[in-house]
XYZ file of C-alpha atoms in Angstrom:
754
model
C -39.870 -57.222 -16.043
C -41.212 -53.723 -16.383
C -43.063 -52.445 -19.442
C -44.065 -48.973 -18.264
C -42.389 -45.744 -17.239
C -44.189 -44.720 -14.099
C -47.946 -44.910 -14.063
C -48.770 -43.147 -17.332
C -46.186 -43.974 -19.981
C -45.219 -47.098 -21.881
C -41.545 -47.987 -21.822
C -39.733 -47.142 -25.037
C -39.499 -50.113 -27.376
C -42.738 -51.800 -26.276
C -46.316 -51.771 -27.550
C -49.070 -52.891 -25.187
C -52.512 -54.107 -26.272
C -55.190 -54.482 -23.620
C -58.437 -56.471 -23.677
C -61.127 -53.800 -23.703
C -64.389 -55.713 -23.462
C -65.941 -59.172 -23.522
C -67.337 -59.722 -27.002
C -68.493 -63.345 -27.058
C -68.306 -66.655 -25.215
C -68.079 -70.363 -25.925
C -68.708 -73.314 -23.599
C -67.469 -76.875 -23.995
C -67.325 -79.909 -21.740
C -64.082 -78.764 -20.095
C -64.581 -75.048 -19.584
C -65.538 -71.637 -20.876
C -63.869 -69.266 -23.311
C -64.323 -65.513 -23.571
C -63.122 -63.404 -26.496
C -61.544 -60.075 -25.637
C -60.750 -57.635 -28.488
C -58.115 -54.937 -28.009
C -60.629 -52.265 -28.912
C -64.241 -51.591 -27.981
C -66.364 -52.619 -30.928
C -68.791 -49.869 -31.950
C -69.315 -50.816 -35.595
C -68.606 -53.775 -37.860
C -65.486 -52.212 -39.297
C -63.923 -52.149 -35.859
C -63.580 -55.940 -35.981
C -61.019 -55.740 -38.795
C -57.246 -55.455 -38.409
C -57.605 -56.051 -34.695
C -56.144 -58.582 -32.278
C -57.841 -60.222 -29.326
C -57.076 -62.409 -26.343
C -58.860 -65.710 -25.905
C -59.499 -66.148 -22.200
C -60.197 -69.718 -21.082
C -61.379 -70.911 -17.669
C -61.039 -74.531 -16.560
C -60.840 -76.266 -13.191
C -58.280 -79.024 -12.557
C -59.497 -79.458 -8.972
C -62.179 -78.025 -6.755
C -61.358 -74.487 -5.565
C -58.757 -74.046 -8.329
C -59.390 -72.103 -11.531
C -57.011 -72.397 -14.459
C -56.823 -69.144 -16.429
C -55.289 -69.248 -19.904
C -54.660 -66.067 -21.918
C -53.834 -66.627 -25.587
C -52.969 -64.084 -28.242
C -51.811 -66.278 -31.134
C -52.469 -69.990 -30.599
C -49.035 -71.462 -31.257
C -47.769 -74.924 -30.426
C -45.258 -74.828 -27.592
C -42.222 -77.012 -27.047
C -41.598 -79.263 -24.088
C -41.078 -79.448 -21.182
C -44.230 -78.931 -19.170
C -44.692 -79.256 -15.438
C -46.087 -82.597 -14.305
C -49.484 -81.730 -12.803
C -52.223 -83.825 -11.249
C -55.336 -82.517 -12.956
C -58.768 -84.102 -12.916
C -62.185 -83.284 -14.280
C -64.385 -81.656 -11.656
C -67.924 -80.387 -11.584
C -68.086 -76.688 -12.439
C -70.895 -74.182 -12.490
C -70.942 -71.988 -15.616
C -73.491 -69.195 -15.765
C -73.887 -67.261 -19.019
C -77.588 -66.479 -18.568
C -77.222 -63.763 -15.946
C -77.983 -60.310 -17.255
C -74.744 -58.557 -16.388
C -71.946 -61.115 -16.035
C -70.395 -64.435 -16.993
C -69.541 -66.673 -14.048
C -67.258 -69.697 -13.797
C -67.376 -71.462 -10.416
C -65.610 -74.448 -8.854
C -66.270 -75.275 -5.214
C -66.256 -71.991 -3.305
C -64.119 -70.140 -5.884
C -65.591 -68.189 -8.775
C -64.432 -65.912 -11.566
C -66.864 -63.193 -12.598
C -66.534 -61.168 -15.834
C -68.912 -58.326 -16.799
C -70.794 -58.695 -20.077
C -70.709 -54.984 -20.790
C -68.332 -52.144 -20.048
C -64.601 -52.381 -19.411
C -63.161 -55.872 -19.272
C -62.062 -57.159 -15.855
C -62.149 -60.353 -13.802
C -63.131 -60.601 -10.167
C -62.060 -63.716 -8.256
C -64.258 -64.443 -5.259
C -64.001 -67.035 -2.518
C -67.231 -67.833 -0.677
C -68.600 -64.702 -2.341
C -65.867 -62.445 -0.951
C -63.549 -60.591 -3.320
C -60.047 -62.085 -3.207
C -58.335 -60.241 -6.058
C -59.158 -58.864 -9.465
C -57.658 -58.377 -12.891
C -58.713 -54.816 -13.498
C -59.154 -52.959 -16.757
C -55.805 -52.837 -18.622
C -54.208 -55.278 -16.181
C -53.891 -57.933 -18.859
C -51.731 -57.104 -21.841
C -50.345 -58.552 -25.036
C -46.960 -56.955 -25.536
C -44.652 -56.699 -28.530
C -41.159 -55.263 -28.479
C -39.051 -53.631 -31.153
C -36.696 -56.625 -31.171
C -39.502 -58.905 -32.378
C -40.320 -60.567 -29.054
C -43.799 -61.036 -27.610
C -44.937 -61.178 -23.997
C -48.162 -61.808 -22.103
C -48.862 -60.019 -18.841
C -51.344 -60.227 -15.991
C -51.745 -57.966 -12.971
C -53.806 -58.933 -9.921
C -54.865 -56.402 -7.323
C -53.409 -56.202 -3.818
C -55.242 -54.878 -0.778
C -53.488 -52.351 1.490
C -53.100 -54.994 4.235
C -52.154 -57.831 1.888
C -48.732 -59.496 2.044
C -47.234 -61.767 -0.594
C -45.075 -64.797 0.275
C -43.295 -67.613 -1.532
C -41.806 -67.645 -5.084
C -39.262 -70.245 -3.980
C -36.105 -69.937 -1.922
C -35.434 -66.220 -1.700
C -32.769 -64.575 0.455
C -34.353 -61.156 0.025
C -36.984 -59.917 2.523
C -39.606 -62.468 3.570
C -42.488 -60.210 2.550
C -42.261 -59.997 -1.236
C -44.197 -56.735 -1.636
C -42.056 -54.198 -3.473
C -39.732 -56.782 -5.047
C -38.901 -57.564 -8.669
C -38.358 -61.312 -8.949
C -37.041 -63.399 -11.822
C -37.956 -67.075 -11.765
C -34.585 -68.191 -13.080
C -32.314 -70.662 -11.271
C -28.804 -69.376 -10.595
C -25.781 -70.498 -8.604
C -25.502 -67.188 -6.798
C -24.926 -68.034 -3.132
C -27.260 -66.845 -0.403
C -26.409 -63.151 -0.326
C -28.151 -61.791 -3.412
C -31.498 -61.711 -5.185
C -30.506 -64.809 -7.166
C -31.821 -68.167 -6.060
C -31.114 -71.855 -6.568
C -34.793 -72.772 -6.253
C -37.227 -70.544 -8.124
C -40.911 -71.440 -7.980
C -43.518 -69.393 -9.932
C -46.015 -69.616 -7.092
C -47.006 -67.134 -4.423
C -49.669 -66.980 -1.756
C -51.012 -64.137 0.313
C -52.428 -63.605 3.767
C -55.877 -63.206 2.150
C -56.050 -66.978 1.701
C -55.368 -67.545 -1.995
C -52.367 -68.487 -4.108
C -51.259 -67.962 -7.715
C -49.268 -70.557 -9.660
C -47.920 -69.503 -13.072
C -47.746 -72.654 -15.180
C -44.591 -71.879 -17.140
C -41.302 -73.836 -16.728
C -39.194 -71.064 -18.259
C -38.509 -67.584 -17.047
C -41.365 -65.821 -15.274
C -40.991 -62.201 -14.213
C -42.839 -60.986 -11.141
C -43.318 -57.349 -10.188
C -44.878 -57.617 -6.744
C -46.216 -54.228 -5.760
C -43.297 -52.703 -7.648
C -44.104 -51.576 -11.204
C -47.645 -50.986 -10.013
C -47.566 -50.730 -6.239
C -51.128 -51.976 -5.731
C -50.807 -55.017 -7.998
C -48.856 -58.215 -8.367
C -47.708 -58.535 -11.958
C -46.375 -61.605 -13.753
C -45.303 -61.942 -17.356
C -43.766 -64.508 -19.699
C -42.253 -64.357 -23.143
C -44.523 -65.848 -25.799
C -48.122 -65.662 -26.926
C -49.756 -67.556 -24.050
C -49.889 -67.086 -20.295
C -51.473 -69.705 -18.045
C -51.975 -69.403 -14.318
C -53.990 -71.079 -11.581
C -55.736 -69.262 -8.773
C -56.037 -71.494 -5.701
C -58.507 -70.681 -2.949
C -57.888 -71.734 0.665
C -59.677 -70.076 2.424
C -56.599 -70.177 4.710
C -52.920 -70.380 3.792
C -52.531 -73.988 4.950
C -55.371 -75.034 2.668
C -53.767 -73.185 -0.238
C -50.581 -75.226 0.260
C -52.561 -78.458 0.534
C -54.336 -77.742 -2.754
C -51.196 -76.497 -4.502
C -49.388 -79.730 -3.585
C -52.446 -81.739 -4.648
C -51.787 -80.180 -8.054
C -47.970 -80.343 -8.200
C -47.181 -83.284 -5.903
C -46.826 -84.015 -2.204
C -43.461 -84.138 -0.467
C -42.217 -87.707 -0.082
C -41.703 -88.857 3.503
C -37.951 -89.042 4.146
C -36.605 -92.029 6.094
C -36.458 -91.557 9.855
C -32.658 -91.857 9.985
C -32.303 -88.828 7.707
C -33.607 -86.573 10.499
C -30.486 -87.328 12.548
C -27.328 -85.234 12.339
C -25.241 -85.447 9.137
C -21.468 -84.916 9.397
C -19.520 -83.946 6.270
C -15.878 -84.035 5.228
C -16.479 -80.462 4.062
C -15.480 -79.374 0.553
C -11.825 -78.410 -0.027
C -10.438 -79.805 3.220
C -7.747 -82.500 3.029
C -9.244 -85.866 3.896
C -8.712 -89.553 3.329
C -9.995 -92.738 4.928
C -7.990 -92.169 8.114
C -9.499 -88.682 8.466
C -13.005 -89.996 7.987
C -12.670 -92.799 10.508
C -11.012 -90.473 13.031
C -13.921 -88.028 12.828
C -16.447 -90.841 13.233
C -14.621 -92.336 16.208
C -14.174 -88.954 17.862
C -17.878 -88.100 17.480
C -18.846 -91.421 19.026
C -16.224 -91.244 21.783
C -17.579 -87.828 22.728
C -21.139 -89.215 22.606
C -22.261 -86.677 20.013
C -25.027 -88.570 18.193
C -25.080 -88.504 14.397
C -26.617 -90.789 11.791
C -25.006 -89.960 8.439
C -21.463 -89.432 7.219
C -21.141 -87.468 3.993
C -18.281 -87.596 1.475
C -18.006 -84.362 -0.478
C -16.470 -83.872 -3.958
C -12.907 -85.022 -3.345
C -13.832 -88.687 -2.962
C -13.037 -88.465 -6.690
C -9.835 -87.175 -8.277
C -9.481 -83.514 -9.172
C -10.698 -82.490 -12.640
C -12.713 -85.745 -12.852
C -16.017 -84.720 -11.320
C -18.406 -86.323 -11.698
C -16.785 -89.451 -13.141
C -18.051 -91.728 -10.333
C -14.576 -93.191 -9.775
C -13.052 -93.240 -6.275
C -9.626 -91.743 -5.675
C -7.938 -95.004 -4.702
C -4.862 -93.194 -3.355
C -7.016 -91.710 -0.602
C -9.638 -94.468 -0.372
C -7.925 -97.745 -1.390
C -10.891 -100.003 -0.532
C -14.128 -97.986 -0.511
C -16.365 -101.016 -0.029
C -14.479 -102.127 3.057
C -14.467 -98.579 4.436
C -18.237 -98.181 3.932
C -18.804 -101.513 5.634
C -16.849 -100.282 8.669
C -18.934 -97.104 8.718
C -22.135 -99.146 8.580
C -20.905 -101.317 11.437
C -20.708 -98.165 13.509
C -24.438 -97.656 12.914
C -24.130 -94.896 10.313
C -25.470 -94.234 6.834
C -23.268 -92.981 3.993
C -24.005 -90.090 1.611
C -21.965 -89.257 -1.508
C -21.639 -85.977 -3.389
C -22.593 -86.018 -7.083
C -23.530 -83.527 -9.796
C -24.843 -83.791 -13.388
C -21.646 -82.452 -14.982
C -18.732 -84.574 -16.214
C -15.269 -83.099 -16.655
C -13.402 -83.834 -19.872
C -10.619 -85.613 -17.911
C -13.064 -88.159 -16.425
C -12.786 -91.599 -18.020
C -16.517 -91.774 -18.693
C -16.530 -88.484 -20.634
C -15.596 -90.172 -23.912
C -18.358 -92.768 -23.559
C -20.959 -90.072 -22.873
C -19.799 -88.036 -25.852
C -19.843 -90.973 -28.264
C -23.267 -92.181 -27.147
C -24.884 -88.745 -27.190
C -25.538 -88.491 -23.453
C -24.593 -84.813 -23.206
C -26.536 -81.671 -23.995
C -25.294 -80.389 -27.346
C -24.509 -76.966 -28.697
C -26.253 -75.697 -31.818
C -23.338 -76.922 -33.974
C -24.022 -80.510 -32.784
C -20.889 -80.652 -30.641
C -21.012 -81.300 -26.906
C -21.932 -78.114 -25.044
C -18.840 -77.445 -22.920
C -17.273 -74.830 -20.719
C -14.671 -74.621 -17.945
C -16.829 -73.101 -15.210
C -16.595 -75.691 -12.407
C -14.845 -78.626 -14.166
C -12.499 -78.224 -17.116
C -14.283 -78.970 -20.381
C -17.318 -80.362 -18.614
C -20.339 -81.749 -20.419
C -23.859 -81.761 -18.969
C -25.917 -84.954 -18.880
C -29.032 -84.742 -21.062
C -31.768 -86.263 -18.902
C -34.277 -86.005 -21.759
C -32.380 -88.909 -23.358
C -33.743 -92.185 -21.890
C -30.432 -93.963 -22.479
C -28.524 -91.190 -20.697
C -30.914 -91.453 -17.738
C -30.314 -95.193 -17.495
C -26.563 -94.760 -17.897
C -26.511 -92.214 -15.067
C -28.581 -94.536 -12.899
C -26.131 -97.318 -13.682
C -23.217 -95.265 -12.353
C -25.115 -94.539 -9.155
C -26.237 -98.148 -8.853
C -22.607 -99.209 -8.640
C -22.136 -96.883 -5.674
C -25.308 -98.129 -4.007
C -24.169 -101.718 -4.403
C -20.960 -100.682 -2.674
C -23.068 -99.612 0.316
C -23.860 -95.944 -0.294
C -27.247 -94.939 1.169
C -27.940 -91.473 -0.222
C -26.662 -88.791 -2.583
C -26.101 -85.093 -2.268
C -27.422 -83.891 -5.633
C -25.447 -80.698 -5.952
C -25.693 -78.101 -8.757
C -28.145 -78.203 -11.681
C -28.647 -74.424 -11.901
C -26.144 -73.251 -14.543
C -27.933 -74.802 -17.498
C -27.364 -73.185 -20.919
C -30.084 -71.756 -23.122
C -28.044 -71.997 -26.358
C -28.343 -75.781 -26.255
C -29.983 -78.673 -28.073
C -31.751 -81.489 -26.216
C -32.284 -85.078 -27.293
C -36.082 -84.778 -27.188
C -36.226 -81.325 -28.771
C -37.089 -79.539 -25.534
C -37.059 -75.771 -25.479
C -33.717 -74.841 -23.866
C -35.138 -71.719 -22.237
C -37.806 -73.792 -20.496
C -35.281 -76.482 -19.622
C -33.069 -74.060 -17.711
C -35.239 -74.250 -14.585
C -36.856 -77.600 -15.296
C -33.513 -79.382 -15.524
C -33.329 -79.460 -11.717
C -36.541 -81.488 -11.626
C -35.323 -84.106 -14.118
C -31.918 -84.413 -12.443
C -33.292 -85.042 -8.963
C -36.098 -87.213 -10.285
C -33.573 -89.642 -11.796
C -31.604 -89.967 -8.558
C -34.628 -90.191 -6.266
C -36.297 -92.691 -8.600
C -33.246 -94.982 -8.452
C -33.051 -94.784 -4.668
C -36.702 -95.803 -4.408
C -36.156 -98.647 -6.878
C -33.218 -100.094 -4.972
C -33.828 -99.020 -1.365
C -37.609 -99.179 -1.341
C -40.297 -96.557 -0.956
C -39.732 -94.553 2.199
C -35.970 -95.097 2.165
C -35.106 -92.609 -0.570
C -33.616 -89.254 0.357
C -31.354 -86.805 -1.462
C -29.671 -83.613 -0.314
C -30.521 -81.302 -3.214
C -29.587 -77.695 -3.942
C -31.567 -76.883 -7.097
C -35.313 -77.253 -7.558
C -38.276 -76.462 -9.758
C -42.034 -76.955 -9.473
C -42.742 -80.479 -8.231
C -39.253 -81.036 -6.817
C -40.837 -81.282 -3.369
C -41.508 -84.920 -4.327
C -37.751 -85.526 -4.000
C -36.650 -84.277 -0.562
C -34.504 -82.999 1.084
C -33.294 -79.566 -0.096
C -30.669 -77.415 1.549
C -30.083 -73.693 1.318
C -26.842 -73.469 -0.654
C -23.585 -71.632 -0.100
C -24.057 -69.325 2.860
C -21.453 -67.305 4.765
C -20.182 -67.852 8.299
C -21.910 -64.728 9.558
C -25.020 -64.013 11.614
C -26.519 -62.033 8.750
C -26.162 -65.091 6.518
C -27.727 -67.289 9.178
C -30.735 -64.958 9.185
C -30.955 -64.803 5.382
C -30.821 -68.616 5.298
C -33.860 -68.772 7.572
C -35.710 -66.141 5.504
C -35.047 -68.175 2.384
C -36.133 -71.374 4.079
C -39.433 -69.860 5.183
C -40.092 -68.569 1.662
C -39.145 -71.985 0.296
C -41.555 -73.943 2.509
C -44.327 -71.503 1.556
C -43.700 -72.619 -2.042
C -44.839 -76.219 -1.586
C -41.747 -77.792 -0.003
C -42.031 -79.787 3.208
C -38.444 -80.323 4.373
C -35.411 -78.045 4.421
C -31.859 -77.820 5.721
C -28.816 -75.520 5.687
C -25.086 -75.713 6.358
C -24.579 -75.358 10.113
C -21.940 -72.709 10.756
C -22.131 -71.398 7.210
C -20.380 -72.799 4.133
C -17.857 -70.104 3.263
C -15.106 -68.729 5.498
C -14.109 -69.790 8.991
C -16.786 -69.785 11.656
C -16.330 -68.137 15.040
C -16.968 -70.389 18.040
C -19.927 -68.278 19.128
C -21.606 -68.460 15.714
C -20.991 -72.192 15.437
C -22.752 -72.853 18.737
C -25.751 -70.638 17.940
C -26.071 -72.108 14.444
C -25.881 -75.598 15.962
C -28.995 -74.812 18.008
C -30.812 -73.601 14.895
C -29.561 -76.444 12.710
C -30.595 -79.193 15.092
C -34.046 -77.652 15.381
C -34.523 -77.796 11.599
C -36.092 -80.732 9.804
C -32.683 -81.894 8.577
C -29.324 -81.047 10.096
C -25.869 -81.046 8.520
C -22.401 -79.861 9.514
C -20.634 -78.818 6.300
C -18.187 -76.159 5.187
C -15.788 -75.167 2.458
C -12.256 -74.660 3.769
C -12.787 -75.811 7.344
C -13.695 -79.085 9.026
C -16.997 -78.553 10.807
C -16.433 -81.150 13.547
C -17.659 -79.676 16.857
C -14.451 -79.925 18.928
C -12.629 -77.709 16.434
C -14.737 -74.903 17.872
C -13.969 -75.620 21.515
C -15.027 -78.086 24.141
C -18.203 -76.165 24.879
C -19.184 -76.406 21.203
C -18.863 -80.184 21.430
C -21.178 -80.197 24.460
C -23.686 -77.934 22.690
C -23.680 -80.316 19.720
C -24.171 -83.252 22.026
C -27.070 -81.616 23.871
C -29.037 -80.501 20.825
C -28.397 -83.665 18.818
C -29.668 -85.728 21.744
C -32.621 -83.362 22.145
C -33.617 -83.752 18.483
C -33.315 -87.547 18.638
C -35.429 -87.726 21.779
C -38.088 -85.607 20.035
C -38.304 -87.953 17.042
C -41.746 -89.420 17.961
C -43.096 -85.866 17.773
C -40.941 -84.864 14.787
C -41.740 -87.917 12.709
C -45.468 -87.712 13.307
C -45.263 -84.111 12.063
C -43.253 -85.300 9.050
C -45.938 -87.862 8.220
C -48.550 -85.102 8.270
C -46.373 -82.976 6.004
C -46.122 -85.827 3.491
C -49.900 -86.311 3.619
C -50.947 -82.675 3.426
C -48.102 -80.635 1.933
C -48.115 -78.303 4.966
C -44.405 -77.853 5.776
C -42.775 -79.052 8.999
C -40.903 -75.801 9.521
C -43.374 -73.031 9.019
C -43.531 -69.270 9.522
C -45.760 -68.131 12.358
C -48.254 -66.616 9.897
C -49.106 -70.109 8.690
C -50.041 -71.285 12.190
C -51.437 -68.043 13.674
C -52.925 -66.170 10.728
C -55.569 -64.627 12.989
C -52.761 -62.775 14.839
C -51.736 -59.993 12.478
C -48.441 -59.461 14.302
C -47.211 -62.825 13.000
C -47.667 -61.843 9.362
C -44.271 -60.140 9.098
C -42.166 -62.293 11.455
C -39.267 -63.970 9.658
C -36.743 -64.809 12.391
C -38.911 -67.345 14.225
C -40.674 -70.452 13.031
C -42.870 -73.284 14.155
C -41.193 -76.699 14.202
C -44.292 -78.752 13.623
C -47.521 -77.365 14.962
C -46.576 -77.184 18.649
C -42.949 -76.025 19.010
C -41.831 -72.480 18.304
C -38.123 -71.790 17.701
C -36.476 -68.360 17.891
C -32.802 -68.763 16.870
C -30.300 -66.287 18.307
C -28.601 -64.110 15.701
C -25.951 -62.252 17.713
C -22.887 -62.869 19.872
C -24.554 -61.490 23.015
C -27.054 -64.309 23.411
C -29.948 -61.889 23.063
C -33.212 -63.142 21.647
C -36.049 -60.883 20.604
C -39.168 -62.896 19.930
C -42.945 -62.755 19.842
C -45.453 -65.161 21.370
C -49.096 -65.358 20.259
C -51.839 -65.496 22.895
C -51.739 -68.102 25.649
C -49.271 -69.420 28.201
C -46.142 -70.722 26.509
C -43.557 -72.996 28.118
C -39.851 -73.194 27.324
C -39.254 -76.858 26.548
C -35.683 -76.737 27.830
C -35.975 -74.975 31.199
C -39.741 -75.269 31.836
C -40.180 -71.503 32.364
C -43.474 -69.976 31.228
C -44.302 -66.738 29.441
C -47.612 -65.097 28.632
C -48.392 -64.598 24.961
C -49.657 -61.655 22.985
C -46.430 -59.675 23.316
C -42.736 -59.389 22.456
C -39.869 -60.452 24.699
C -36.169 -59.695 24.891
C -34.212 -62.270 26.888
C -30.637 -63.517 27.112
C -29.698 -67.199 26.868
C -26.538 -69.251 27.286
C -25.432 -71.728 24.600
C -27.481 -74.556 26.096
C -30.784 -72.725 25.910
C -32.830 -70.588 23.542
C -36.538 -69.801 23.050
C -37.874 -73.291 22.274
C -41.449 -72.579 23.247
C -44.400 -74.950 23.447
C -47.819 -73.574 22.652
C -50.620 -74.188 25.164
C -52.790 -77.307 24.833
C -49.943 -79.293 23.354
C -48.567 -82.778 23.794
C -44.886 -83.220 22.946
C -43.913 -86.871 22.817
C -40.362 -87.930 23.605
C -38.857 -91.306 22.836
C -36.669 -93.527 24.958
C -33.561 -93.085 22.803
C -31.385 -90.045 22.172
C -28.390 -91.687 20.467
C -29.982 -92.046 17.022
C -32.972 -90.717 15.107
C -34.431 -94.077 14.037
C -35.800 -96.306 16.794
C -39.077 -97.664 18.169
C -41.405 -94.698 18.637
C -44.233 -96.742 20.193
C -42.868 -97.735 23.600
C -41.214 -96.170 26.647
C -42.590 -92.791 25.692
C -42.728 -89.647 27.766
C -45.737 -87.494 26.976
C -45.153 -83.875 27.966
C -48.502 -82.152 28.495
C -48.558 -78.348 28.433
C -51.357 -76.133 29.745
C -54.112 -78.643 28.981
C -57.513 -76.937 29.139
C -59.277 -78.957 26.430
C -59.134 -82.436 24.906
C -55.851 -82.914 23.062
C -54.701 -85.905 20.995
C -51.444 -86.854 19.303
C -50.884 -89.762 16.924
C -47.731 -91.872 16.879
C -46.141 -93.361 13.755
C -43.353 -95.900 13.440
C -40.123 -95.332 11.507
C -41.865 -96.504 8.331
C -44.569 -93.870 8.661
C -47.242 -96.364 9.743
C -49.801 -95.377 12.349
C -49.263 -97.258 15.612
C -51.264 -95.490 18.283
C -52.584 -92.352 19.890
C -52.531 -90.572 23.219
C -55.523 -88.454 24.255
C -55.743 -86.290 27.378
C -58.943 -84.661 28.571
C -59.174 -82.371 31.623
C -61.897 -83.523 34.027
C -62.562 -81.514 37.167
C -59.169 -81.396 38.891
C -57.954 -84.540 37.140
C -57.124 -85.732 33.642
C -58.541 -88.623 31.696
C -55.750 -90.213 29.688
C -56.446 -92.650 26.877
C -53.531 -94.554 25.369
C -54.177 -96.549 22.218
C -51.714 -99.339 21.351
C -48.822 -97.721 23.214
C -46.413 -99.417 25.616
C -44.997 -98.072 28.880
C -46.068 -94.471 28.666
C -45.205 -91.820 31.209
C -47.210 -88.568 31.254
C -45.494 -85.429 32.504
C -47.685 -82.446 33.307
C -44.963 -79.808 33.165
C -42.587 -80.988 35.905
C -45.014 -83.209 37.811
C -44.677 -86.875 36.937
C -47.539 -89.362 36.817
C -46.485 -92.936 36.250
C -48.140 -96.308 36.046
C -49.499 -96.312 32.543
C -48.803 -99.760 31.141
C -50.034 -101.284 27.873
C -53.777 -100.760 27.550
C -56.448 -102.147 25.310
C -58.050 -99.742 22.882
C -60.762 -97.702 24.565
C -59.559 -98.098 28.123
C -59.260 -94.856 30.077
C -56.918 -94.145 32.931
C -58.098 -91.498 35.365
C -54.837 -89.986 36.594
C -54.722 -87.603 39.492
C -51.916 -85.079 39.851
């Protein structure tokens, strides 16, 4: 939101008041307050008829400073983000001659005692960013609204990332961004998952602690500053110091929550009925049988909306004409070794049988006239479940529990973005704040039930909407994309922005959701999709089963599904680290190679875990243009090597693409490629790439428990290999095989010669 006209003028209809100097301070056991009048005080009379901002510094965790700007101290309505704050030791210095200092860990805020008001934020003594004179503002508008604004400086070489799932350019400099969830598809500036958090390549992040609408002007209104503003009298933000981007994400997720570890089976391929296609039990079983007959591995079958009758979503009642015995059908699917996912949403159409019960018991969000808030956009006369009502939460859980008892394993938690602001909530929550926050409550209820009934580590959803903290309820997918290469690229851009906003796991509709996919696109998107953390075939008007796109497409699906399953020991160990640290599994190159400035703008490649680099192909010619950082990189598929530090343009068939392994890496393959969940501790193949230093990789079982480790150390012309608690391990140094490693006691070392 812009408040100025160019650099000099204030926009018509707004009045801006700026803190001019630091007039006084106050210290208590939790922090420090500074008092900032909107005029420089030269005489006693200047203190009259004058407003000021109260600036408060606290620290919820080491290396994080909470900054709170208050004009008028008003009570605010719920909801508030759920944060993990603790009391930490801080260093407050008010005795220095020229400045006030507030320090936590290696991060400090410094404010001059005299002269123009400003704040400098320093990490390890080095300037990170600053709130310069007239950057902060209290703003009133002619329509009676109030806003609070902050602007933080940007260096000429500084790039801004994050702010949630954004389909606009990966680098956010120059963009105006509204943190406001919308069901807008993937081809616009709107987003399903808006997160008021950004980080920069200077090694710090900013989290604006406001569940409602936050407006960012990132190098736009003022091209050398990042601006954020909220409506109201208070603005609170956290500055998080790394010093590197990975550390910023670790600390941000310490504050807002770590991603839960999804079950191992969820990393396998998901096959969907698609949305408006015509399907019934016979269709479902035919697709399952055909996938298995063609030996295309998959782990989950998904039923989209039409498992229920039309106009009755989401009434939780099966369409018995199409699915006469759902329990029996699900049992047959389970017997084929598959999990079952069901589509749900938080809206209930007026035709659904349960609508009347929800209305009578007050389970819906209400309009200001105390009637149920209704509209016809999506389902005729739909009401929206009010998750601030404890009874409504339990009722909703009860409906899902019935499906789980029938054998359902997971839910696709669709929608949750179009939430009204002219509404009344059971607990009195502010409807403007609830618009974004609703996504958190909705997915929390579903994930919570899955954990209660399935057990910790077995809960997984397939969610579209999100807010701060929703990373605790994985997995999220990228929404309604188009069956076009440009949409494939924008999906990846959005995914990379999303994972730089605290989220560990991400997926997208392979082949695109809308329209009919060309065979070429389907095959290229299959490569990309099966080298993402989670993989799903899904569409709108078209079945996305592989053979519908030609026999070669079926073979491509088979190859890359088997490849992903065989890589599960590597993939799942990376997933465990993501759940522990908050560093995402799929990550932009800048996160892994920040010292290489070329990587800072790359948005069509990504690291899949720390050791595999993927460069999807975004054209029908098979041409890949990709960059490799320094070192000798090896293509995992064809074993060819390329030297890093430069760009490449190469052409690939449908069974290959740049899947590059960084030097000094161990990639561990399992013994099974027909499913994602199996024993990751035995019959392993350890692929060793360009080993010039000691390298170790840990192995975890399908429950996320540590089971062992492989360590390889170069020694003269040989390698020392240490295997801890692993069974029947084969080590492959590129394409030279060394066998004979049987079960070994901890600490034993095998000296293996090439």
